Coordinates of N, CA and C in Angstrom, one line a residue:
M212 N -271.6 -26.6 -37.8 CA -271.9 -27.5 -38.9 C -271.9 -28.9 -38.4
R213 N -272.9 -29.7 -38.7 CA -273.0 -31.1 -38.2 C -272.1 -31.9 -39.1
P214 N -271.4 -32.9 -38.5 CA -270.4 -33.7 -39.3 C -271.1 -34.7 -40.2
L215 N -270.5 -35.1 -41.3 CA -271.0 -36.1 -42.1 C -271.0 -37.4 -41.4
P216 N -272.0 -38.3 -41.5 CA -272.1 -39.5 -40.8 C -271.2 -40.6 -41.3
T217 N -271.0 -41.6 -40.5 CA -270.4 -42.9 -40.9 C -271.5 -43.9 -40.6
I218 N -271.7 -44.8 -41.6 CA -272.8 -45.8 -41.5 C -272.1 -47.2 -41.6
P219 N -272.0 -47.9 -40.5 CA -271.4 -49.3 -40.5 C -272.5 -50.3 -41.0
L220 N -272.1 -51.1 -41.9 CA -272.9 -52.2 -42.5 C -272.2 -53.5 -42.3
D221 N -272.8 -54.6 -42.8 CA -272.2 -55.9 -42.6 C -270.8 -56.0 -43.1
R222 N -270.6 -55.8 -44.4 CA -269.3 -55.9 -45.1 C -268.7 -54.6 -45.5
L223 N -269.5 -53.5 -45.4 CA -269.1 -52.2 -45.9 C -269.2 -51.1 -44.8
L224 N -268.5 -50.1 -45.1 CA -268.6 -48.9 -44.2 C -268.9 -47.7 -45.2
L225 N -270.0 -47.0 -44.9 CA -270.2 -45.7 -45.7 C -269.7 -44.6 -44.8
R226 N -268.7 -43.9 -45.3 CA -268.0 -42.9 -44.5 C -267.7 -41.7 -45.4
P227 N -267.5 -40.5 -44.8 CA -267.1 -39.4 -45.5 C -265.9 -39.6 -46.4
F228 N -265.9 -39.1 -47.6 CA -264.6 -39.1 -48.4 C -263.6 -38.2 -47.7
R229 N -262.3 -38.6 -47.9 CA -261.2 -37.8 -47.5 C -260.4 -37.4 -48.7
L230 N -259.7 -36.3 -48.7 CA -258.9 -35.9 -49.8 C -258.0 -36.9 -50.3
E231 N -257.4 -37.7 -49.4 CA -256.5 -38.8 -49.8 C -257.2 -39.9 -50.6
D232 N -258.5 -39.9 -50.7 CA -259.3 -40.9 -51.5 C -259.3 -40.4 -52.9
A233 N -259.0 -39.2 -53.2 CA -259.1 -38.7 -54.6 C -258.4 -39.5 -55.7
P234 N -257.2 -40.0 -55.5 CA -256.6 -40.8 -56.6 C -257.4 -42.1 -56.9
V235 N -257.9 -42.7 -55.8 CA -258.7 -43.9 -56.1 C -260.0 -43.6 -56.8
V236 N -260.7 -42.5 -56.4 CA -261.9 -42.0 -57.0 C -261.6 -41.8 -58.5
Q237 N -260.5 -41.1 -58.8 CA -260.2 -40.8 -60.2 C -259.9 -42.0 -61.0
Q238 N -259.2 -43.0 -60.4 CA -259.0 -44.3 -61.0 C -260.3 -45.0 -61.3
L239 N -261.1 -45.2 -60.3 CA -262.3 -46.0 -60.4 C -263.4 -45.3 -61.3
A240 N -263.6 -44.0 -61.0 CA -264.6 -43.2 -61.8 C -264.1 -42.9 -63.2
G241 N -262.8 -43.0 -63.4 CA -262.2 -42.7 -64.7 C -262.5 -43.8 -65.8
D242 N -263.0 -44.9 -65.3 CA -263.3 -46.0 -66.2 C -264.4 -45.6 -67.1
P243 N -264.3 -45.6 -68.4 CA -265.4 -45.2 -69.3 C -266.7 -45.9 -69.0
F244 N -266.7 -47.2 -68.6 CA -267.9 -47.9 -68.2 C -268.7 -47.2 -67.1
I245 N -268.0 -46.6 -66.1 CA -268.6 -45.9 -65.0 C -269.3 -44.7 -65.6
A246 N -268.6 -43.9 -66.4 CA -269.3 -42.7 -67.0 C -270.5 -43.1 -67.8
D247 N -270.4 -44.2 -68.5 CA -271.5 -44.6 -69.4 C -272.7 -45.1 -68.6
M248 N -272.5 -45.6 -67.4 CA -273.6 -46.1 -66.6 C -274.1 -45.1 -65.5
T249 N -273.6 -43.9 -65.5 CA -274.0 -42.9 -64.5 C -274.4 -41.6 -65.3
L250 N -275.1 -40.8 -64.5 CA -275.6 -39.6 -65.2 C -274.7 -38.4 -65.1
Y251 N -273.9 -38.3 -64.1 CA -273.1 -37.1 -63.9 C -271.6 -37.3 -63.9
I252 N -271.1 -38.4 -64.0 CA -269.6 -38.7 -64.0 C -269.1 -38.4 -65.4
P253 N -268.1 -37.5 -65.5 CA -267.6 -37.2 -66.9 C -266.5 -38.2 -67.3
H254 N -266.3 -38.3 -68.6 CA -265.2 -39.0 -69.1 C -264.6 -38.2 -70.3
P255 N -263.3 -37.9 -70.2 CA -262.3 -38.4 -69.2 C -262.5 -37.7 -67.9
Y256 N -262.1 -38.4 -66.8 CA -262.2 -37.9 -65.5 C -260.9 -37.2 -65.1
G257 N -260.8 -35.9 -65.3 CA -259.5 -35.2 -65.3 C -258.9 -35.0 -63.9
D258 N -257.7 -34.6 -63.9 CA -257.0 -34.3 -62.6 C -257.7 -33.2 -61.9
G259 N -257.9 -33.3 -60.6 CA -258.5 -32.3 -59.8 C -260.0 -32.4 -59.6
V260 N -260.6 -33.2 -60.5 CA -262.1 -33.3 -60.4 C -262.5 -34.0 -59.1
A261 N -261.9 -35.1 -58.7 CA -262.2 -35.8 -57.5 C -262.0 -34.9 -56.3
E262 N -260.9 -34.1 -56.2 CA -260.6 -33.2 -55.1 C -261.7 -32.2 -55.0
R263 N -262.1 -31.6 -56.1 CA -263.1 -30.5 -56.1 C -264.5 -31.1 -55.6
W264 N -264.8 -32.3 -56.1 CA -266.1 -33.0 -55.8 C -266.1 -33.3 -54.3
I265 N -265.0 -33.9 -53.8 CA -264.9 -34.2 -52.3 C -265.0 -32.9 -51.5
G266 N -264.5 -31.8 -52.0 CA -264.5 -30.6 -51.3 C -265.9 -30.0 -51.1
T267 N -266.9 -30.5 -51.9 CA -268.3 -30.0 -51.8 C -269.1 -30.7 -50.8
H268 N -268.7 -31.9 -50.3 CA -269.6 -32.8 -49.5 C -270.0 -32.2 -48.2
A269 N -269.1 -31.6 -47.4 CA -269.5 -31.1 -46.1 C -270.5 -29.9 -46.3
D270 N -270.3 -29.0 -47.2 CA -271.2 -27.9 -47.4 C -272.6 -28.4 -47.9
N271 N -272.6 -29.4 -48.8 CA -273.8 -29.9 -49.3 C -274.7 -30.5 -48.2
F272 N -274.0 -31.3 -47.3 CA -274.7 -31.9 -46.2 C -275.2 -30.8 -45.2
A273 N -274.3 -29.9 -44.9 CA -274.7 -28.8 -43.9 C -275.9 -28.0 -44.4
A274 N -276.0 -27.8 -45.7 CA -277.1 -27.1 -46.3 C -278.3 -27.9 -46.6
G275 N -278.2 -29.2 -46.3 CA -279.4 -30.1 -46.5 C -279.7 -30.4 -47.9
R276 N -278.6 -30.3 -48.8 CA -278.8 -30.6 -50.2 C -278.6 -32.0 -50.6
S277 N -277.5 -32.6 -49.9 CA -277.2 -34.0 -50.3 C -276.3 -34.6 -49.3
L278 N -276.2 -35.9 -49.3 CA -275.2 -36.7 -48.5 C -274.4 -37.6 -49.4
E279 N -273.1 -37.3 -49.6 CA -272.3 -38.2 -50.4 C -271.3 -38.9 -49.5
L280 N -271.2 -40.2 -49.7 CA -270.3 -41.0 -48.8 C -269.5 -42.0 -49.7
A281 N -268.3 -42.3 -49.2 CA -267.5 -43.4 -49.8 C -268.1 -44.7 -49.4
I282 N -268.1 -45.7 -50.3 CA -268.4 -47.1 -50.0 C -267.0 -47.7 -49.8
V283 N -266.8 -48.2 -48.6 CA -265.5 -48.7 -48.2 C -265.6 -50.2 -47.8
H284 N -264.7 -51.0 -48.3 CA -264.7 -52.4 -47.8 C -264.3 -52.4 -46.3
K285 N -265.2 -52.8 -45.5 CA -265.0 -52.7 -44.0 C -263.8 -53.3 -43.5
E286 N -263.5 -54.5 -43.9 CA -262.4 -55.3 -43.3 C -261.1 -54.8 -43.8
E287 N -261.0 -54.5 -45.1 CA -259.7 -54.1 -45.6 C -259.5 -52.6 -45.8
Q288 N -260.6 -51.8 -45.6 CA -260.5 -50.4 -45.6 C -260.1 -49.7 -46.9
Y289 N -260.5 -50.3 -48.1 CA -260.3 -49.6 -49.3 C -261.6 -49.1 -50.0
V290 N -261.5 -48.0 -50.6 CA -262.7 -47.4 -51.3 C -263.0 -48.2 -52.5
I291 N -264.3 -48.6 -52.7 CA -264.8 -49.3 -53.8 C -265.8 -48.5 -54.7
G292 N -266.3 -47.4 -54.1 CA -267.2 -46.6 -54.9 C -267.8 -45.5 -54.1
A293 N -269.0 -45.0 -54.5 CA -269.6 -43.8 -53.9 C -271.1 -44.0 -53.9
I294 N -271.7 -43.4 -52.9 CA -273.2 -43.4 -52.8 C -273.7 -42.1 -52.3
S295 N -274.8 -41.6 -52.8 CA -275.3 -40.3 -52.5 C -276.8 -40.3 -52.3
L296 N -277.3 -39.4 -51.6 CA -278.7 -39.2 -51.4 C -278.9 -37.7 -51.6
G297 N -279.5 -37.4 -52.8 CA -279.9 -36.0 -53.0 C -281.2 -35.7 -52.2
I298 N -281.2 -34.6 -51.5 CA -282.3 -34.3 -50.6 C -283.2 -33.2 -51.2
H299 N -284.5 -33.5 -51.3 CA -285.4 -32.5 -51.8 C -286.4 -32.2 -50.7
R300 N -286.1 -31.2 -49.9 CA -286.9 -30.9 -48.7 C -288.3 -30.4 -49.0
N301 N -288.5 -29.7 -50.2 CA -289.8 -29.3 -50.5 C -290.8 -30.4 -50.5
F302 N -290.3 -31.6 -50.9 CA -291.2 -32.8 -51.0 C -290.8 -33.8 -49.9
N303 N -289.8 -33.6 -49.1 CA -289.3 -34.5 -48.1 C -289.0 -35.8 -48.7
L304 N -288.2 -35.8 -49.8 CA -287.8 -37.1 -50.5 C -286.3 -37.0 -50.8
G305 N -285.8 -38.2 -51.1 CA -284.4 -38.3 -51.5 C -284.2 -39.1 -52.8
E306 N -283.2 -38.7 -53.5 CA -282.8 -39.5 -54.7 C -281.5 -40.2 -54.5
L307 N -281.6 -41.5 -54.6 CA -280.4 -42.3 -54.3 C -279.6 -42.5 -55.6
A308 N -278.3 -42.4 -55.5 CA -277.4 -42.7 -56.6 C -276.1 -43.3 -56.1
Y309 N -275.5 -44.2 -56.9 CA -274.3 -44.9 -56.5 C -273.6 -45.5 -57.6
W310 N -272.3 -45.8 -57.4 CA -271.5 -46.5 -58.4 C -270.4 -47.2 -57.6
V311 N -270.0 -48.3 -58.1 CA -268.8 -49.0 -57.6 C -267.9 -49.3 -58.8
G312 N -266.6 -49.4 -58.5 CA -265.6 -49.7 -59.6 C -266.0 -51.0 -60.2
R313 N -265.7 -51.1 -61.5 CA -266.1 -52.3 -62.3 C -265.6 -53.6 -61.7
K314 N -264.4 -53.6 -61.1 CA -263.9 -54.8 -60.6 C -264.6 -55.3 -59.3
Y315 N -265.5 -54.4 -58.7 CA -266.2 -54.8 -57.5 C -267.7 -55.1 -57.8
N316 N -268.0 -55.2 -59.1 CA -269.4 -55.5 -59.5 C -269.7 -57.0 -59.1
N317 N -271.0 -57.2 -59.0 CA -271.5 -58.6 -58.8 C -271.1 -59.2 -57.5
N318 N -271.0 -58.4 -56.5 CA -270.7 -58.8 -55.1 C -271.8 -58.4 -54.1
G319 N -272.8 -57.8 -54.6 CA -273.9 -57.3 -53.7 C -273.6 -56.1 -52.9
Y320 N -272.4 -55.4 -53.3 CA -272.0 -54.2 -52.5 C -273.0 -53.1 -52.7
C321 N -273.5 -52.9 -53.9 CA -274.5 -51.8 -54.2 C -275.8 -52.0 -53.4
T322 N -276.2 -53.2 -53.4 CA -277.5 -53.6 -52.7 C -277.3 -53.3 -51.2
E323 N -276.2 -53.7 -50.6 CA -275.9 -53.5 -49.2 C -275.8 -52.0 -48.9
A324 N -275.1 -51.3 -49.7 CA -274.9 -49.8 -49.5 C -276.2 -49.1 -49.6
A325 N -277.0 -49.5 -50.7 CA -278.3 -48.8 -50.9 C -279.2 -49.0 -49.7
K326 N -279.3 -50.2 -49.2 CA -280.2 -50.5 -48.0 C -279.7 -49.7 -46.8
G327 N -278.4 -49.5 -46.6 CA -277.9 -48.7 -45.5 C -278.2 -47.3 -45.6
M328 N -278.1 -46.8 -46.8 CA -278.4 -45.3 -47.1 C -279.9 -45.1 -47.0
I329 N -280.7 -46.0 -47.5 CA -282.1 -45.8 -47.4 C -282.6 -45.8 -45.9
Q330 N -282.1 -46.7 -45.2 CA -282.4 -46.7 -43.7 C -282.0 -45.4 -43.1
Y331 N -280.8 -44.9 -43.4 CA -280.3 -43.6 -42.8 C -281.2 -42.5 -43.2
G332 N -281.6 -42.5 -44.5 CA -282.5 -41.4 -45.0 C -283.8 -41.4 -44.3
F333 N -284.4 -42.5 -44.0 CA -285.7 -42.6 -43.3 C -285.5 -42.3 -41.8
E334 N -284.6 -42.9 -41.2 CA -284.5 -42.8 -39.7 C -283.8 -41.5 -39.3
K335 N -282.8 -41.1 -40.0 CA -282.0 -39.9 -39.5 C -282.3 -38.6 -40.2
L336 N -282.7 -38.7 -41.5 CA -283.0 -37.5 -42.2 C -284.5 -37.2 -42.3
D337 N -285.3 -38.2 -41.8 CA -286.7 -38.0 -41.7 C -287.4 -37.8 -43.1
L338 N -286.8 -38.6 -44.1 CA -287.4 -38.5 -45.5 C -288.7 -39.4 -45.5
N339 N -289.6 -39.1 -46.4 CA -290.8 -39.9 -46.6 C -290.7 -40.9 -47.8
K340 N -289.9 -40.5 -48.8 CA -289.8 -41.3 -49.9 C -288.3 -41.2 -50.5
I341 N -287.8 -42.3 -51.0 CA -286.5 -42.3 -51.6 C -286.6 -43.1 -52.9
F342 N -286.1 -42.5 -54.0 CA -286.2 -43.1 -55.3 C -284.9 -43.1 -56.0
A343 N -284.7 -43.9 -57.0 CA -283.5 -44.0 -57.8 C -283.9 -44.1 -59.3
R344 N -283.0 -43.5 -60.1 CA -283.2 -43.6 -61.5 C -282.1 -44.6 -62.0
Y345 N -282.3 -45.2 -63.2 CA -281.3 -46.1 -63.7 C -281.3 -46.1 -65.2
F346 N -280.2 -46.5 -65.8 CA -280.2 -46.6 -67.3 C -280.6 -48.0 -67.7
G347 N -281.5 -48.2 -68.6 CA -281.9 -49.5 -69.1 C -280.8 -50.3 -69.7
K348 N -279.7 -49.6 -70.2 CA -278.6 -50.3 -70.7 C -277.7 -50.9 -69.7
N349 N -277.9 -50.5 -68.4 CA -277.0 -51.0 -67.3 C -277.5 -52.5 -67.0
P350 N -276.6 -53.4 -67.2 CA -277.0 -54.8 -66.9 C -277.4 -55.1 -65.5
A351 N -276.9 -54.3 -64.6 CA -277.3 -54.5 -63.2 C -278.5 -53.7 -62.8
G352 N -279.0 -52.9 -63.7 CA -280.1 -52.0 -63.4 C -281.5 -52.7 -63.5
S353 N -281.6 -53.8 -64.1 CA -282.9 -54.4 -64.3 C -283.6 -54.7 -63.0
W354 N -282.9 -55.0 -61.9 CA -283.6 -55.3 -60.6 C -284.2 -54.1 -60.0
R355 N -283.8 -52.9 -60.5 CA -284.2 -51.6 -59.9 C -285.4 -51.0 -60.7
R356 N -286.1 -51.8 -61.5 CA -287.2 -51.2 -62.3 C -288.2 -50.4 -61.5
S357 N -288.4 -50.8 -60.3 CA -289.3 -50.1 -59.4 C -288.5 -49.6 -58.2
A358 N -287.5 -48.8 -58.4 CA -286.6 -48.4 -57.3 C -287.2 -47.3 -56.6
C359 N -288.1 -47.6 -55.7 CA -288.7 -46.5 -54.8 C -289.1 -47.1 -53.5
S360 N -288.7 -46.5 -52.4 CA -289.1 -46.9 -51.1 C -289.9 -45.8 -50.4
T361 N -290.9 -46.2 -49.7 CA -291.7 -45.2 -48.9 C -291.7 -45.6 -47.5
R362 N -291.6 -44.6 -46.6 CA -291.6 -44.9 -45.2 C -293.0 -45.4 -44.8
A363 N -293.1 -46.4 -44.0 CA -294.4 -46.9 -43.6 C -295.0 -45.9 -42.6
P364 N -296.3 -45.7 -42.7 CA -297.0 -44.7 -41.8 C -296.9 -45.1 -40.4

């Protein structure tokens, strides 16, 4: 089984989640705002949910279904959110999704993490197109109205 990658960026590190990250994931993702601005995060975010979710990442990557990584502040090494790339091999495309804890909004972290994941998707996973969906009610979502990248021929 190939290991999950670590992707170093300017201010961030995209790395595999560890079980010891589960309490932080539960705290950050447990914010009702996060559930309201994402498609699959439940509220309330119960005990054990983060552990079960983290436990699926290696198998999902090995099977070519998805890549889920922690968004970590590079210098201080704390988890601020999550980013994933759902992989659709029938069409050789990926679906980008991410969230950061509310207290980390408006710092450009999502933009930096998304650019790193898109680059990885094209260069390492050999995807041809990567897209993202967003909620119109998300105040930070307006810049993503045409959230689609295509590999240059």
